[in-house]
JSON list of C-alpha atoms in Angstrom, two decimals:
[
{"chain": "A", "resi": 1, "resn": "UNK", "atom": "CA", "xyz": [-11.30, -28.08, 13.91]},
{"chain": "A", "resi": 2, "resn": "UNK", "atom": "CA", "xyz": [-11.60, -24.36, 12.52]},
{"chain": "A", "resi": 3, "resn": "UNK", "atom": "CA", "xyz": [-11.15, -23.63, 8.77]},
{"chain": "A", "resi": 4, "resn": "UNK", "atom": "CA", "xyz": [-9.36, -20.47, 7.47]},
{"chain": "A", "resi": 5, "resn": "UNK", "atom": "CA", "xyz": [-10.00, -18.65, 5.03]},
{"chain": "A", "resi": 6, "resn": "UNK", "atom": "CA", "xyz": [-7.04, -15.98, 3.65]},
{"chain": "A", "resi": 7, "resn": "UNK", "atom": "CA", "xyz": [-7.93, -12.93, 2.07]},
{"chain": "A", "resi": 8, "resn": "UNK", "atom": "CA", "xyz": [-5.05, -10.12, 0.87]},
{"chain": "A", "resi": 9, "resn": "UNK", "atom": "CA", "xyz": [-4.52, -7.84, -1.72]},
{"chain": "A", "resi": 10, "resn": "UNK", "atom": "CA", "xyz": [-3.07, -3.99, -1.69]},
{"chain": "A", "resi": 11, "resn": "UNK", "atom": "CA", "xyz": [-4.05, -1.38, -0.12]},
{"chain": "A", "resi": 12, "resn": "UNK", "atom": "CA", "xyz": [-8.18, 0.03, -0.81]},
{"chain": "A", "resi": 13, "resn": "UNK", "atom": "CA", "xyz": [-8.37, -3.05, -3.32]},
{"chain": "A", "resi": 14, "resn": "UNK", "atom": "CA", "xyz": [-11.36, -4.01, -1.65]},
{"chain": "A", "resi": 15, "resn": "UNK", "atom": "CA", "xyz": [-10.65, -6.90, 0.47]},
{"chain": "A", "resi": 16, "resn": "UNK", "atom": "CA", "xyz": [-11.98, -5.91, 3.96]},
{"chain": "A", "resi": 17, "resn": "UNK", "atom": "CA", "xyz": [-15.06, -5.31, 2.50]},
{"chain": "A", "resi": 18, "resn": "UNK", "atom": "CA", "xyz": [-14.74, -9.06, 1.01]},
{"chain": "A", "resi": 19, "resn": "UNK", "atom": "CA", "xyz": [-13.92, -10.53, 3.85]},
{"chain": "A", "resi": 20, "resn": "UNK", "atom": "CA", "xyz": [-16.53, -8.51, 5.31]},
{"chain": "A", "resi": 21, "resn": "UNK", "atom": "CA", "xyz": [-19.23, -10.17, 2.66]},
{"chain": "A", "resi": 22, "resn": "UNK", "atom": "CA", "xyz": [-17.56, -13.70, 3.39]},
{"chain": "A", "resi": 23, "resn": "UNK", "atom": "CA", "xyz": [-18.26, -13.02, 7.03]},
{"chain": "A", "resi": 24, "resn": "UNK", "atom": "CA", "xyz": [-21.58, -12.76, 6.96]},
{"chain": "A", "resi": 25, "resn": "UNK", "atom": "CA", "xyz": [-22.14, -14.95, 4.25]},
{"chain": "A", "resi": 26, "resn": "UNK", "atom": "CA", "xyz": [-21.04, -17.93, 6.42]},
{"chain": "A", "resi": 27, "resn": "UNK", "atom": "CA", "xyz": [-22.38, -16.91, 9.35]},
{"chain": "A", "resi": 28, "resn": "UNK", "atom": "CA", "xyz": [-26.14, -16.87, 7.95]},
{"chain": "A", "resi": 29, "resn": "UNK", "atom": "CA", "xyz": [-25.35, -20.12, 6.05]},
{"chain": "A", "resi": 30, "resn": "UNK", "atom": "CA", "xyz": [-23.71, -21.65, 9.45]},
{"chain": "A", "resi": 31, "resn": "UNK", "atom": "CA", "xyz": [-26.70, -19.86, 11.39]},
{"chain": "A", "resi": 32, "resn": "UNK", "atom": "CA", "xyz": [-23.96, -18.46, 13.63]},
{"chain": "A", "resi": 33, "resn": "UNK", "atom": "CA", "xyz": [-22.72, -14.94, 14.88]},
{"chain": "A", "resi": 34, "resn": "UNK", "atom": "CA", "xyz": [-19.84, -13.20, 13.85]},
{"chain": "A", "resi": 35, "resn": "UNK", "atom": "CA", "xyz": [-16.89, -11.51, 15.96]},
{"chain": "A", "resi": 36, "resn": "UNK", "atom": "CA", "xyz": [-14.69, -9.00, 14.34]},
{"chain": "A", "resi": 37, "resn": "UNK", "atom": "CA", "xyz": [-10.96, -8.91, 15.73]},
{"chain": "A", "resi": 38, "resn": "UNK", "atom": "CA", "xyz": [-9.95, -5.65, 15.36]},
{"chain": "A", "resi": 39, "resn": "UNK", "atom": "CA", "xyz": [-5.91, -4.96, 15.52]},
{"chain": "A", "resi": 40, "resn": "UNK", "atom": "CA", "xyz": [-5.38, -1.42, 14.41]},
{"chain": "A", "resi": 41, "resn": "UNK", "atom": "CA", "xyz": [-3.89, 1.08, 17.37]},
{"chain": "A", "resi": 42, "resn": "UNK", "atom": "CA", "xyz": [-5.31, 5.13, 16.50]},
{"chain": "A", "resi": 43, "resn": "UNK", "atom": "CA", "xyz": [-2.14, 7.18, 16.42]},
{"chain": "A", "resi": 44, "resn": "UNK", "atom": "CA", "xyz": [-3.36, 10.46, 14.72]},
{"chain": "A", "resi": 45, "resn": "UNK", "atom": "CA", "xyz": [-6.14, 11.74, 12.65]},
{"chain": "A", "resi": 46, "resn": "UNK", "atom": "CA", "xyz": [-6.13, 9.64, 9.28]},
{"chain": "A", "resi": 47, "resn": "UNK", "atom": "CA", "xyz": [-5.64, 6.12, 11.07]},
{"chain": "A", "resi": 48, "resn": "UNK", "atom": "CA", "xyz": [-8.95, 7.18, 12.83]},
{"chain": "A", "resi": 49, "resn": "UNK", "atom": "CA", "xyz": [-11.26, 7.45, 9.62]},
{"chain": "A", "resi": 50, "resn": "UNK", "atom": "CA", "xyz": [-9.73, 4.53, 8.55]},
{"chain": "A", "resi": 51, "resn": "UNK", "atom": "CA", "xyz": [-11.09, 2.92, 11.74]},
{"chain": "A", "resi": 52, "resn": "UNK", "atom": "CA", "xyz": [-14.58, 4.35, 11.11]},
{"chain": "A", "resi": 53, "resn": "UNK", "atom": "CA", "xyz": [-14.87, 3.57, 7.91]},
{"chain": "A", "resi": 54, "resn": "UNK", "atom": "CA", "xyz": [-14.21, 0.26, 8.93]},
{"chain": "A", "resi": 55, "resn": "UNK", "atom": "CA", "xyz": [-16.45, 0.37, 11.93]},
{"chain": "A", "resi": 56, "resn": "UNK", "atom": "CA", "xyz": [-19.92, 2.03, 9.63]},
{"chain": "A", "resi": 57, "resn": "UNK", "atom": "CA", "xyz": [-19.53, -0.63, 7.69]},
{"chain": "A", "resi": 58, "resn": "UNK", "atom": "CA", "xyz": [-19.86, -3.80, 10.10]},
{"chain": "A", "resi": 59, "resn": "UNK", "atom": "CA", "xyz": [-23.23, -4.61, 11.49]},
{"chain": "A", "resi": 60, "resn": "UNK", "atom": "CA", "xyz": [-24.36, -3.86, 14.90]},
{"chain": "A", "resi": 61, "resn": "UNK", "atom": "CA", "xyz": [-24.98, -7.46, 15.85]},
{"chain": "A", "resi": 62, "resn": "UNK", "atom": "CA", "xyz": [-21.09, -8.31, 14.91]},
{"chain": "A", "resi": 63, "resn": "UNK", "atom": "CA", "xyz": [-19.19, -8.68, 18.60]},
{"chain": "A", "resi": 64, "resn": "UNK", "atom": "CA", "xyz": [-16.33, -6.75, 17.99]},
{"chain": "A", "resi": 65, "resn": "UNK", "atom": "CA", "xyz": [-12.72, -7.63, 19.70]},
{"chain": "A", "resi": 66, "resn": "UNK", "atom": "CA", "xyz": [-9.68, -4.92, 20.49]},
{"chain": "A", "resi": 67, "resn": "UNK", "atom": "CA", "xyz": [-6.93, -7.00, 19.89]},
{"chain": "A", "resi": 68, "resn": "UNK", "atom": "CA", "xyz": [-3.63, -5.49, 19.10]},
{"chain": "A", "resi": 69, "resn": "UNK", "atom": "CA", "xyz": [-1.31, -7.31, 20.53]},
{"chain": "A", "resi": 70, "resn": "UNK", "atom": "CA", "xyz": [-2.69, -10.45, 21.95]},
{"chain": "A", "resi": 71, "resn": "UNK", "atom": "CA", "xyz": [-4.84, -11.77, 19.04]},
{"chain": "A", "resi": 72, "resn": "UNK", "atom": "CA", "xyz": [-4.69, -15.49, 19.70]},
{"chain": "A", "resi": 73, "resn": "UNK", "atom": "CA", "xyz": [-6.37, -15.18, 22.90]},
{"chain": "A", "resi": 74, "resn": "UNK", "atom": "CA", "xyz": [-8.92, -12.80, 21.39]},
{"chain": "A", "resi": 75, "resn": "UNK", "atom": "CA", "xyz": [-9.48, -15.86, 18.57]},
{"chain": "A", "resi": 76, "resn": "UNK", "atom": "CA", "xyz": [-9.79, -18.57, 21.47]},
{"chain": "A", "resi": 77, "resn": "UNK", "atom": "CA", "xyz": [-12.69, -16.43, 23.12]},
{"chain": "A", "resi": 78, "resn": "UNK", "atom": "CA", "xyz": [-13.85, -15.14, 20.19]},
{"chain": "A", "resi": 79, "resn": "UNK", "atom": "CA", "xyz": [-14.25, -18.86, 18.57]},
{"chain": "A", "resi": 80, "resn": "UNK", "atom": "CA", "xyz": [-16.18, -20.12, 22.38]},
{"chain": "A", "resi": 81, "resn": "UNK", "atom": "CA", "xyz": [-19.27, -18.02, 21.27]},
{"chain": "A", "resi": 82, "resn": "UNK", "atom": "CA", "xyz": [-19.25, -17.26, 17.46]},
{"chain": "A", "resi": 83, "resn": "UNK", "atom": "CA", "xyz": [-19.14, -19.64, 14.51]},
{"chain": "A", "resi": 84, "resn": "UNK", "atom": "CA", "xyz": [-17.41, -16.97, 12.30]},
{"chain": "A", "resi": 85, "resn": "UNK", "atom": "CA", "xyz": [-14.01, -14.59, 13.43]},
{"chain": "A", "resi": 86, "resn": "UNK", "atom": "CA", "xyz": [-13.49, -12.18, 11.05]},
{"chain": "A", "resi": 87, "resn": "UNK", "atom": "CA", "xyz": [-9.58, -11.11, 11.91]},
{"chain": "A", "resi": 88, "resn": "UNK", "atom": "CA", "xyz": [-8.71, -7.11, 10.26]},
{"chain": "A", "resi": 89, "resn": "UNK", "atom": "CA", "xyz": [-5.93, -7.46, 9.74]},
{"chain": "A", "resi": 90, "resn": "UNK", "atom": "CA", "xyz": [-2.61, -9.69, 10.36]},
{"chain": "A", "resi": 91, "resn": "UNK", "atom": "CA", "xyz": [0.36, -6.88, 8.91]},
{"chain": "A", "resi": 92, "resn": "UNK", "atom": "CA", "xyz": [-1.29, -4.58, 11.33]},
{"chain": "A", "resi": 93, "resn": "UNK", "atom": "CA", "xyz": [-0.48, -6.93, 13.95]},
{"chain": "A", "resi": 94, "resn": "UNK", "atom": "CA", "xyz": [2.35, -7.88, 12.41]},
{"chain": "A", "resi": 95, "resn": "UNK", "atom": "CA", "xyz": [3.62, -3.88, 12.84]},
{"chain": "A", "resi": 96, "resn": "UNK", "atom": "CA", "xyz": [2.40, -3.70, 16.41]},
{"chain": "A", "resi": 97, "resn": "UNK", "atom": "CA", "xyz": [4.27, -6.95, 17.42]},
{"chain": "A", "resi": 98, "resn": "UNK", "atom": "CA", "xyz": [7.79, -6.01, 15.79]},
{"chain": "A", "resi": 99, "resn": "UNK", "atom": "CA", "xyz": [7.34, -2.71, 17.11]},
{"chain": "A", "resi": 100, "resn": "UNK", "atom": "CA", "xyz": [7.47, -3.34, 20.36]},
{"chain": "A", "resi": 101, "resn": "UNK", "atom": "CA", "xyz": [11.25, -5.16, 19.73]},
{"chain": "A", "resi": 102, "resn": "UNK", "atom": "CA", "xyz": [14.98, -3.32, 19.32]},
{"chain": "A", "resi": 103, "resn": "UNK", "atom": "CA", "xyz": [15.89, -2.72, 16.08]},
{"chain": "A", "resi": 104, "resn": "UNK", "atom": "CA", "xyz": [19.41, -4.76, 17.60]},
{"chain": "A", "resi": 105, "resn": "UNK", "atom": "CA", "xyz": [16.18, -7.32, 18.47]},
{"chain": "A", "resi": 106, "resn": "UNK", "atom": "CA", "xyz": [14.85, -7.29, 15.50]},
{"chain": "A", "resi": 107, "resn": "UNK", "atom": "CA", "xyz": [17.97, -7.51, 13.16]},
{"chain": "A", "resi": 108, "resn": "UNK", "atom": "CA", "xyz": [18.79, -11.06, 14.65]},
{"chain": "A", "resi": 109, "resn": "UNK", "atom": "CA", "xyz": [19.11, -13.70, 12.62]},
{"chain": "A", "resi": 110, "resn": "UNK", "atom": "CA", "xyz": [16.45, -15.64, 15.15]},
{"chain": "A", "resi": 111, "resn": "UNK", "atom": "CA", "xyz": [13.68, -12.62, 14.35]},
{"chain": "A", "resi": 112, "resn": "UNK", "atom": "CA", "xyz": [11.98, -14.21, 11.50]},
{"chain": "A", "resi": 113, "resn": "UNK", "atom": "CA", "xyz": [11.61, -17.52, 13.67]},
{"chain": "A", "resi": 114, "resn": "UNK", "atom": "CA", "xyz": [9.69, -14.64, 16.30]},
{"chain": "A", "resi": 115, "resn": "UNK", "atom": "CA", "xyz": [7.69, -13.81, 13.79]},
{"chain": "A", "resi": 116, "resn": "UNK", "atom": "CA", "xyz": [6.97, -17.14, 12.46]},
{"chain": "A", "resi": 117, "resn": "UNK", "atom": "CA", "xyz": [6.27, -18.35, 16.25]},
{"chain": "A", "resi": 118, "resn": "UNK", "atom": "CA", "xyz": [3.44, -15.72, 16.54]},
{"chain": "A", "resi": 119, "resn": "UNK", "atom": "CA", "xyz": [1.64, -16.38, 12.89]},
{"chain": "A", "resi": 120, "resn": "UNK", "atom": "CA", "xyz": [1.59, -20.37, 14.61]},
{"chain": "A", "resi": 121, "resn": "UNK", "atom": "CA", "xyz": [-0.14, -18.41, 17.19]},
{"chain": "A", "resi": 122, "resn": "UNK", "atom": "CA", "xyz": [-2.81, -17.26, 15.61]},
{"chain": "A", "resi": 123, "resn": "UNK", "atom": "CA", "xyz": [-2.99, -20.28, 13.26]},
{"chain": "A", "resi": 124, "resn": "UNK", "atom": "CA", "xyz": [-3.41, -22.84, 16.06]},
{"chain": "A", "resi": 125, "resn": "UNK", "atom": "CA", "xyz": [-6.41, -20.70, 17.08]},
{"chain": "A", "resi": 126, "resn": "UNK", "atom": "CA", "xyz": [-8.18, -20.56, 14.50]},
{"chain": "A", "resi": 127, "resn": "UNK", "atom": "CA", "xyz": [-7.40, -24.16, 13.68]},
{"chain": "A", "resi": 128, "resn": "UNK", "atom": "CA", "xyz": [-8.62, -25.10, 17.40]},
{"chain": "A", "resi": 129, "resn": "UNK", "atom": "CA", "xyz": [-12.33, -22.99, 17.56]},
{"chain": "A", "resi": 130, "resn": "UNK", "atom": "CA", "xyz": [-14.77, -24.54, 16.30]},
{"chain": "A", "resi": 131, "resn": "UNK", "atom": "CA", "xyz": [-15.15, -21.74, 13.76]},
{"chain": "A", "resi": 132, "resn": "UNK", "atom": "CA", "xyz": [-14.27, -20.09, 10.52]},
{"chain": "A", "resi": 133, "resn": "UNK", "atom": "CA", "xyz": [-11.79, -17.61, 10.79]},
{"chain": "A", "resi": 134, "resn": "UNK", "atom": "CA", "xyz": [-11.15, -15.27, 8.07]},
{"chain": "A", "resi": 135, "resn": "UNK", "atom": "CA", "xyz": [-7.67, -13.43, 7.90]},
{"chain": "A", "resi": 136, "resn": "UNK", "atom": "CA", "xyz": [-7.42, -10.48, 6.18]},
{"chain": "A", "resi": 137, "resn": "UNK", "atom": "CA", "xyz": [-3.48, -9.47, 5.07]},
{"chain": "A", "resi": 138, "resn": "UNK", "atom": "CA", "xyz": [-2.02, -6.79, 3.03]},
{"chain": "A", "resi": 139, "resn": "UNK", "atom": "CA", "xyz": [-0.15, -7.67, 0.05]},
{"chain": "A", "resi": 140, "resn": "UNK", "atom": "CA", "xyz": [3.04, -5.47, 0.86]},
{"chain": "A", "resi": 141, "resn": "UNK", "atom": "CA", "xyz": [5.58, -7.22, -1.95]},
{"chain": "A", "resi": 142, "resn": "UNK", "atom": "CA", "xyz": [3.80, -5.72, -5.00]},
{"chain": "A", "resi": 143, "resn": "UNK", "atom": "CA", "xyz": [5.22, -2.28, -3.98]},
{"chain": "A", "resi": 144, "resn": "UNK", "atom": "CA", "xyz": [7.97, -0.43, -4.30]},
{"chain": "A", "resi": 145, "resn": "UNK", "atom": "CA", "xyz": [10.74, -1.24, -2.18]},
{"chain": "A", "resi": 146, "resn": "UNK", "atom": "CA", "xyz": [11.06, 0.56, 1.21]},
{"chain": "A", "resi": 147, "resn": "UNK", "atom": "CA", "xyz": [13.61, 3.25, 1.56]},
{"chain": "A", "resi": 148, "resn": "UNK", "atom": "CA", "xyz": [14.69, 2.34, 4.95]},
{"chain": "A", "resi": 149, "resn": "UNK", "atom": "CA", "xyz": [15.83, -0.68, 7.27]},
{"chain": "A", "resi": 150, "resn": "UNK", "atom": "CA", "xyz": [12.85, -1.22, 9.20]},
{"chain": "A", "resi": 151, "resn": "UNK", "atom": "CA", "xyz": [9.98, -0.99, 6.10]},
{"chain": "A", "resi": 152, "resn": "UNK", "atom": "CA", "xyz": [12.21, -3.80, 3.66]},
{"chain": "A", "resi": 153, "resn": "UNK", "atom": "CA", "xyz": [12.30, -5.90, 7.48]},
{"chain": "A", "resi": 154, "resn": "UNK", "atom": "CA", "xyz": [8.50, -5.54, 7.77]},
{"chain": "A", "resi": 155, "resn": "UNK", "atom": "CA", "xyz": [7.59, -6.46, 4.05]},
{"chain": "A", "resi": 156, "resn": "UNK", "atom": "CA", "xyz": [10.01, -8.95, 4.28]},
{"chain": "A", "resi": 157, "resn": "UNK", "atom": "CA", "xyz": [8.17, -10.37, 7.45]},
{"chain": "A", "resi": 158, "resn": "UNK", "atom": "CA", "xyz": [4.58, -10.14, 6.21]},
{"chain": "A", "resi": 159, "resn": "UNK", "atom": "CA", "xyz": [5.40, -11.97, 2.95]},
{"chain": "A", "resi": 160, "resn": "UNK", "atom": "CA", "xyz": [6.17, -14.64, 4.81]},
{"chain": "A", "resi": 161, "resn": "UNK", "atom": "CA", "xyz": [3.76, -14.25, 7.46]},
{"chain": "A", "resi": 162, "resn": "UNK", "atom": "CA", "xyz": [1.20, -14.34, 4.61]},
{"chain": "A", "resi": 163, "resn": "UNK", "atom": "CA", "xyz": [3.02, -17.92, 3.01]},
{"chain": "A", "resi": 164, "resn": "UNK", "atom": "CA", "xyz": [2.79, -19.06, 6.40]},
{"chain": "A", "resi": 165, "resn": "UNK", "atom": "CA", "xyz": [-0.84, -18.37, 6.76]},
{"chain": "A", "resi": 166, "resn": "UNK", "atom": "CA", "xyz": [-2.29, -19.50, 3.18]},
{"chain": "A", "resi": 167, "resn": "UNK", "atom": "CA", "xyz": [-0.37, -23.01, 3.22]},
{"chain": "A", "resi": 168, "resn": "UNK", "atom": "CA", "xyz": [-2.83, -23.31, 6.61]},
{"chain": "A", "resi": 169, "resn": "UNK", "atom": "CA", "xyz": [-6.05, -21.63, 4.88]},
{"chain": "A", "resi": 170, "resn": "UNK", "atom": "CA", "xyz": [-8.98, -24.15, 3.26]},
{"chain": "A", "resi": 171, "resn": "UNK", "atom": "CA", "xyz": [-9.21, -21.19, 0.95]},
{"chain": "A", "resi": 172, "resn": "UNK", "atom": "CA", "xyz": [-7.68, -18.28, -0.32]},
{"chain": "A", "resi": 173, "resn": "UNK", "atom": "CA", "xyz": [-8.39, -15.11, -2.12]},
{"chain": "A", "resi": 174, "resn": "UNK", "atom": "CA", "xyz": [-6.70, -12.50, -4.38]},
{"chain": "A", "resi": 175, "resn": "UNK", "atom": "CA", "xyz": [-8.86, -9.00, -4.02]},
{"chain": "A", "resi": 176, "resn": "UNK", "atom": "CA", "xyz": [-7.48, -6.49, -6.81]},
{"chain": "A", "resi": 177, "resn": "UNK", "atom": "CA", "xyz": [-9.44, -3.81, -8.15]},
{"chain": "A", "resi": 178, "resn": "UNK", "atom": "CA", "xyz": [-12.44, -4.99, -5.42]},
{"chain": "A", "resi": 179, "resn": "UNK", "atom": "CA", "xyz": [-12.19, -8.66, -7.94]},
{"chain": "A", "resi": 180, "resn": "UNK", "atom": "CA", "xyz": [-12.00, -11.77, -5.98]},
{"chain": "A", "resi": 181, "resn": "UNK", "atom": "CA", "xyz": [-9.62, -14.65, -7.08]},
{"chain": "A", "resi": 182, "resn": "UNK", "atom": "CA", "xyz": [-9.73, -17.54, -5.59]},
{"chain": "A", "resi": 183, "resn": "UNK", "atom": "CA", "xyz": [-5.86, -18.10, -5.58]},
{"chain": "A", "resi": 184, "resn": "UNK", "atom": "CA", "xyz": [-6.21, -22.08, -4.57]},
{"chain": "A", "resi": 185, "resn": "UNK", "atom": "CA", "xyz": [-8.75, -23.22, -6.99]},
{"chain": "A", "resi": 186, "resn": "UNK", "atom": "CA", "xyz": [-6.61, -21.05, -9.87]},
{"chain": "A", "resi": 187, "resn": "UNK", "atom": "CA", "xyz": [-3.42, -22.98, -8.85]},
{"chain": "A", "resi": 188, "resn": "UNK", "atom": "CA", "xyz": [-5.63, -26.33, -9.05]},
{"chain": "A", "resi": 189, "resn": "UNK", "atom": "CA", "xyz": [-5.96, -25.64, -12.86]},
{"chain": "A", "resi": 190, "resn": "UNK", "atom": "CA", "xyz": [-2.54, -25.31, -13.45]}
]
């Protein structure tokens, strides 16, 4: 059975290049190869140095994984070859999935069991590769609160995408100000 490991915090706090560190950390403990699942979609000039920055920093011998939509299966093959999946990240899924829905589809009451149905998705993969998977999530409730319908909906969604996912995760891990906490052992001591 997989572990999972969680990793969120805000935007640029540092935690892709954690979970990037974690990665590779396991893998040369485990003596395994890594695959990076890759879910962001290029729409326009900024979201592409984004990706590159991203992609400059990951090592040449990491199998990377285009995965937008259908990130489960890319987990299930992913987790056949490599001891450690390396998933960046689930609230860009997240947006790609309940973009591709009605806002009519999406107000229904029914919507957040959608949502919840695809995190199990991804969750039973991990949990059924022999592998470590390491989700990295955005923290989007410590913002300001969206001005419009469809941005409360979505932070709405990926807080509880991200309960969802750490109640599942061995471990889990704060990254503020490129810090580490590791969110489980701190709620041990209290």
């Amino acid at each position: 059975m997989g572990q999972i490991i969680l990793v969120t915090g805000g935007v640029r706090s540092g935690k892709s290049s954690f979970a990037e560190r974690c990665a590779a950390r396991c893998a040369a403990e485990s003596g395994t190869a890594v695959a990076y699942i890759a879910t962001a979609q290029i729409y326009d000039a900024e979201m592409q140095l984004r990706v590159d920055l991203h992609q400059s920093r990951r090592p040449a011998d990491w199998t990377t994984y285009e995965a937008p939509f259908s990130s489960e299966n890319a987990i299930r093959e992913a987790g056949a070859t490599h001891g450690v999946i390396l998933f960046d990240c689930v609230t860009m899924f997240l947006s790609n999935d309940m973009l591709q829905y009605s806002e009519e589809e999406q107000e229904r009451d029914s919507f957040a069991r959608h949502v919840e149905a695809r995190i199990n998705a991804l969750i039973r993969a991990a949990e059924e590769a022999d592998a470590t998977t390491i989700f990295v999530t955005n923290e989007v409730g410590d913002g300001i609160v969206p001005a419009n319908r469809l941005g409360r909906l979505y932070r709405d969604m990926a807080g509880l995408a991200n309960q969802q996912l750490a109640r599942r995760a061995a471990k889990v891990y704060l990254v503020t100000c490129g810090i580490p906490v590791d969110l489980k052992k701190l709620a041990e001591a209290v």
